[in-house]
Amino acid sequence: MSVSERYRQLLERIDQESDHLYEILPEDTAKSLRLVDIAAEELQDWVDSVGEIPQLQLEDKLSPVLLKAHGYLDRARVSLEKDGHQRAVEIIWELEQGLYRLLNDL
């Protein structure tokens, strides 16, 4: 599977899990969940052009984007962990791992 396909699948998964988290978590977690949305927005900015990036430039172009999105997810995870929402923490941790796997494969 190409990097661009994996990137798009990861973005889709983050969007789906974000919607799921909004459904299962109480309203007082909205600030934390907004961080998940921001991570998706960061990735969304590159979704149309990711397939056009030459192979030699993928790491330079996508690494900062992936790391920034990871940072937002990490902040959300830590916040939700403090509030005791373990299932949400596990979901976000898996999303973070997906970002890392893609980053490592660049």
Coordinates of N, CA and C in Angstrom, one line a residue:
M1 N 0.9 -1.2 0.0 CA 0.0 0.0 0.0 C 0.9 1.2 0.0
S2 N 0.5 2.2 -0.8 CA 1.4 3.4 -0.9 C 1.2 4.3 0.3
V3 N 2.2 5.2 0.5 CA 2.2 6.1 1.6 C 0.9 7.0 1.5
S4 N 0.6 7.4 0.3 CA -0.6 8.3 0.2 C -1.9 7.6 0.6
E5 N -2.0 6.3 0.3 CA -3.2 5.5 0.7 C -3.2 5.3 2.2
R6 N -2.1 5.0 2.7 CA -2.0 4.8 4.2 C -2.3 6.1 4.9
Y7 N -1.8 7.2 4.4 CA -2.1 8.6 5.0 C -3.6 8.8 5.0
R8 N -4.2 8.6 3.8 CA -5.6 8.8 3.7 C -6.4 7.9 4.7
Q9 N -6.0 6.7 4.8 CA -6.7 5.7 5.7 C -6.5 6.1 7.1
L10 N -5.4 6.6 7.4 CA -5.1 7.1 8.8 C -6.0 8.3 9.1
L11 N -6.1 9.2 8.2 CA -7.0 10.4 8.4 C -8.4 9.9 8.6
E12 N -8.9 9.0 7.7 CA -10.2 8.5 7.8 C -10.5 7.9 9.2
R13 N -9.5 7.1 9.6 CA -9.7 6.4 10.9 C -9.7 7.4 12.1
I14 N -8.9 8.5 12.0 CA -8.9 9.5 13.1 C -10.3 10.2 13.1
D15 N -10.8 10.5 11.9 CA -12.1 11.1 11.8 C -13.2 10.2 12.4
Q16 N -13.2 8.9 12.0 CA -14.2 8.0 12.5 C -14.1 7.8 14.1
E17 N -12.9 7.7 14.5 CA -12.7 7.5 16.0 C -13.1 8.8 16.7
S18 N -12.8 9.9 16.2 CA -13.2 11.2 16.8 C -14.7 11.2 16.9
D19 N -15.4 10.9 15.9 CA -16.9 10.9 15.9 C -17.4 9.9 17.0
H20 N -16.7 8.7 17.1 CA -17.1 7.7 18.1 C -16.8 8.2 19.5
L21 N -15.7 8.9 19.7 CA -15.4 9.4 21.0 C -16.4 10.5 21.5
Y22 N -16.8 11.3 20.5 CA -17.8 12.3 20.9 C -19.1 11.7 21.3
E23 N -19.4 10.5 20.7 CA -20.6 9.8 21.1 C -20.6 9.1 22.5
I24 N -19.4 8.6 22.8 CA -19.3 7.8 24.1 C -18.8 8.6 25.3
L25 N -18.2 9.8 25.1 CA -17.7 10.5 26.2 C -18.6 11.6 26.6
P26 N -18.5 12.0 27.9 CA -19.3 13.1 28.4 C -18.9 14.5 27.8
E27 N -19.8 15.4 27.9 CA -19.6 16.8 27.3 C -18.3 17.5 27.8
D28 N -18.0 17.2 29.1 CA -16.9 17.9 29.7 C -15.5 17.4 29.1
T29 N -15.5 16.5 28.2 CA -14.3 16.1 27.5 C -14.1 16.8 26.1
A30 N -15.0 17.7 25.8 CA -15.0 18.4 24.5 C -13.6 19.1 24.2
K31 N -13.0 19.7 25.2 CA -11.7 20.3 25.0 C -10.7 19.3 24.5
S32 N -10.6 18.2 25.2 CA -9.7 17.1 24.8 C -10.0 16.6 23.4
L33 N -11.3 16.4 23.1 CA -11.7 15.8 21.8 C -11.4 16.8 20.7
R34 N -11.4 18.1 21.0 CA -11.1 19.1 20.0 C -9.7 19.0 19.5
L35 N -8.8 18.5 20.4 CA -7.4 18.3 20.0 C -7.3 17.1 19.0
V36 N -8.2 16.1 19.1 CA -8.2 15.1 18.1 C -8.7 15.6 16.8
D37 N -9.7 16.5 16.8 CA -10.1 17.2 15.6 C -9.0 18.0 15.0
I38 N -8.3 18.7 15.8 CA -7.2 19.5 15.2 C -6.1 18.6 14.6
A39 N -5.8 17.5 15.2 CA -4.9 16.5 14.6 C -5.4 16.1 13.2
A40 N -6.7 15.9 13.1 CA -7.3 15.5 11.8 C -7.2 16.6 10.8
E41 N -7.4 17.9 11.3 CA -7.3 19.0 10.4 C -5.9 19.2 9.9
E42 N -4.9 19.0 10.7 CA -3.5 19.1 10.3 C -3.3 18.1 9.1
L43 N -3.7 16.9 9.3 CA -3.6 15.9 8.2 C -4.4 16.2 7.0
Q44 N -5.6 16.8 7.2 CA -6.5 17.1 6.1 C -5.8 18.1 5.1
D45 N -5.0 19.0 5.7 CA -4.4 20.0 4.8 C -3.5 19.4 3.7
W46 N -3.0 18.2 3.9 CA -2.1 17.6 3.0 C -2.8 16.4 2.2
V47 N -4.0 16.1 2.5 CA -4.6 14.9 1.9 C -4.7 14.9 0.4
D48 N -4.9 16.1 -0.2 CA -5.0 16.2 -1.6 C -3.7 16.1 -2.3
S49 N -2.6 16.6 -1.7 CA -1.3 16.7 -2.3 C -0.4 15.6 -1.9
V50 N -0.7 14.7 -1.0 CA 0.2 13.7 -0.5 C 0.6 12.8 -1.6
G51 N -0.2 12.5 -2.5 CA 0.1 11.6 -3.6 C 1.0 12.2 -4.6
E52 N 1.1 13.5 -4.6 CA 1.9 14.2 -5.6 C 3.3 14.5 -5.1
I53 N 3.6 14.2 -3.9 CA 4.9 14.5 -3.3 C 5.9 13.4 -3.9
P54 N 7.0 13.8 -4.5 CA 8.0 12.9 -4.9 C 8.5 12.0 -3.8
Q55 N 8.8 10.8 -4.0 CA 9.3 9.8 -3.0 C 10.5 10.4 -2.2
L56 N 11.4 11.1 -2.8 CA 12.6 11.6 -2.1 C 12.2 12.7 -1.1
Q57 N 11.1 13.3 -1.3 CA 10.7 14.4 -0.5 C 9.6 14.1 0.6
L58 N 9.2 12.9 0.5 CA 8.1 12.5 1.5 C 8.5 12.7 2.9
E59 N 9.6 12.3 3.3 CA 10.0 12.4 4.7 C 10.1 13.9 5.1
D60 N 10.7 14.7 4.3 CA 10.8 16.1 4.6 C 9.5 16.8 4.7
K61 N 8.6 16.5 3.8 CA 7.3 17.2 3.7 C 6.3 16.7 4.8
L62 N 6.3 15.3 5.0 CA 5.2 14.7 5.8 C 5.6 14.6 7.3
S63 N 6.9 14.4 7.5 CA 7.3 14.3 8.9 C 6.8 15.4 9.9
P64 N 7.0 16.6 9.5 CA 6.5 17.7 10.4 C 4.9 17.6 10.6
V65 N 4.2 17.3 9.6 CA 2.8 17.2 9.6 C 2.4 16.0 10.6
L66 N 3.0 14.9 10.4 CA 2.7 13.7 11.2 C 3.0 14.0 12.7
L67 N 4.2 14.6 12.9 CA 4.6 14.9 14.3 C 3.7 15.9 14.9
K68 N 3.2 16.9 14.2 CA 2.3 17.9 14.8 C 1.0 17.2 15.1
A69 N 0.5 16.4 14.2 CA -0.8 15.7 14.5 C -0.6 14.8 15.7
H70 N 0.5 14.1 15.8 CA 0.8 13.2 16.9 C 0.8 14.0 18.2
G71 N 1.4 15.2 18.2 CA 1.4 16.0 19.4 C 0.0 16.4 19.9
Y72 N -0.9 16.7 19.0 CA -2.3 17.0 19.4 C -3.0 15.7 19.9
L73 N -2.7 14.6 19.3 CA -3.3 13.4 19.8 C -2.8 13.0 21.2
D74 N -1.5 13.2 21.4 CA -0.9 12.9 22.6 C -1.4 13.8 23.8
R75 N -1.6 15.1 23.5 CA -2.2 16.0 24.5 C -3.6 15.6 24.8
A76 N -4.4 15.2 23.8 CA -5.7 14.7 24.1 C -5.7 13.4 25.0
R77 N -4.8 12.5 24.6 CA -4.7 11.3 25.4 C -4.3 11.5 26.8
V78 N -3.4 12.4 27.1 CA -2.9 12.6 28.4 C -4.1 13.3 29.2
S79 N -4.8 14.2 28.6 CA -5.9 14.9 29.3 C -7.0 13.9 29.6
L80 N -7.3 13.0 28.7 CA -8.4 12.0 28.9 C -7.9 11.0 30.0
E81 N -6.6 10.7 30.0 CA -6.1 9.8 31.0 C -6.2 10.3 32.4
K82 N -6.0 11.6 32.5 CA -6.1 12.3 33.8 C -7.6 12.2 34.3
D83 N -8.5 12.3 33.4 CA -9.9 12.2 33.7 C -10.5 10.8 33.9
G84 N -9.6 9.8 33.7 CA -10.0 8.4 33.9 C -10.8 7.8 32.7
H85 N -10.7 8.3 31.5 CA -11.4 7.7 30.4 C -10.5 6.7 29.6
Q86 N -10.3 5.6 30.2 CA -9.3 4.6 29.8 C -9.6 4.1 28.4
R87 N -10.9 3.8 28.0 CA -11.2 3.3 26.7 C -10.8 4.4 25.6
A88 N -11.1 5.7 25.9 CA -10.7 6.7 24.9 C -9.2 6.8 24.8
V89 N -8.5 6.6 25.9 CA -7.0 6.6 25.9 C -6.5 5.5 25.0
E90 N -7.1 4.4 25.1 CA -6.6 3.3 24.3 C -6.8 3.5 22.8
I91 N -8.0 4.1 22.5 CA -8.3 4.4 21.1 C -7.3 5.4 20.5
I92 N -7.0 6.5 21.3 CA -6.1 7.5 20.8 C -4.7 7.0 20.8
W93 N -4.3 6.1 21.7 CA -3.0 5.5 21.6 C -2.8 4.7 20.3
E94 N -3.8 4.0 19.9 CA -3.8 3.3 18.7 C -3.6 4.2 17.5
L95 N -4.3 5.3 17.5 CA -4.1 6.3 16.4 C -2.7 6.9 16.4
E96 N -2.2 7.1 17.6 CA -0.8 7.6 17.7 C 0.2 6.6 17.1
Q97 N -0.1 5.3 17.4 CA 0.8 4.3 16.9 C 0.7 4.2 15.3
G98 N -0.4 4.4 14.8 CA -0.6 4.5 13.3 C 0.2 5.6 12.7
L99 N 0.2 6.8 13.4 CA 1.1 7.9 12.9 C 2.5 7.5 13.0
Y100 N 2.9 6.9 14.1 CA 4.4 6.5 14.2 C 4.8 5.5 13.2
R101 N 3.9 4.5 12.9 CA 4.3 3.5 11.9 C 4.4 4.1 10.5
L102 N 3.6 5.1 10.2 CA 3.7 5.7 8.9 C 5.0 6.6 8.9
L103 N 5.2 7.3 10.0 CA 6.4 8.1 10.1 C 7.7 7.3 9.9
N104 N 7.7 6.1 10.6 CA 8.9 5.3 10.5 C 9.1 4.7 9.1
D105 N 8.0 4.5 8.4 CA 8.1 3.9 7.1 C 8.6 5.0 6.0
L106 N 8.5 6.2 6.4 CA 9.0 7.2 5.4 C 10.5 7.1 5.2

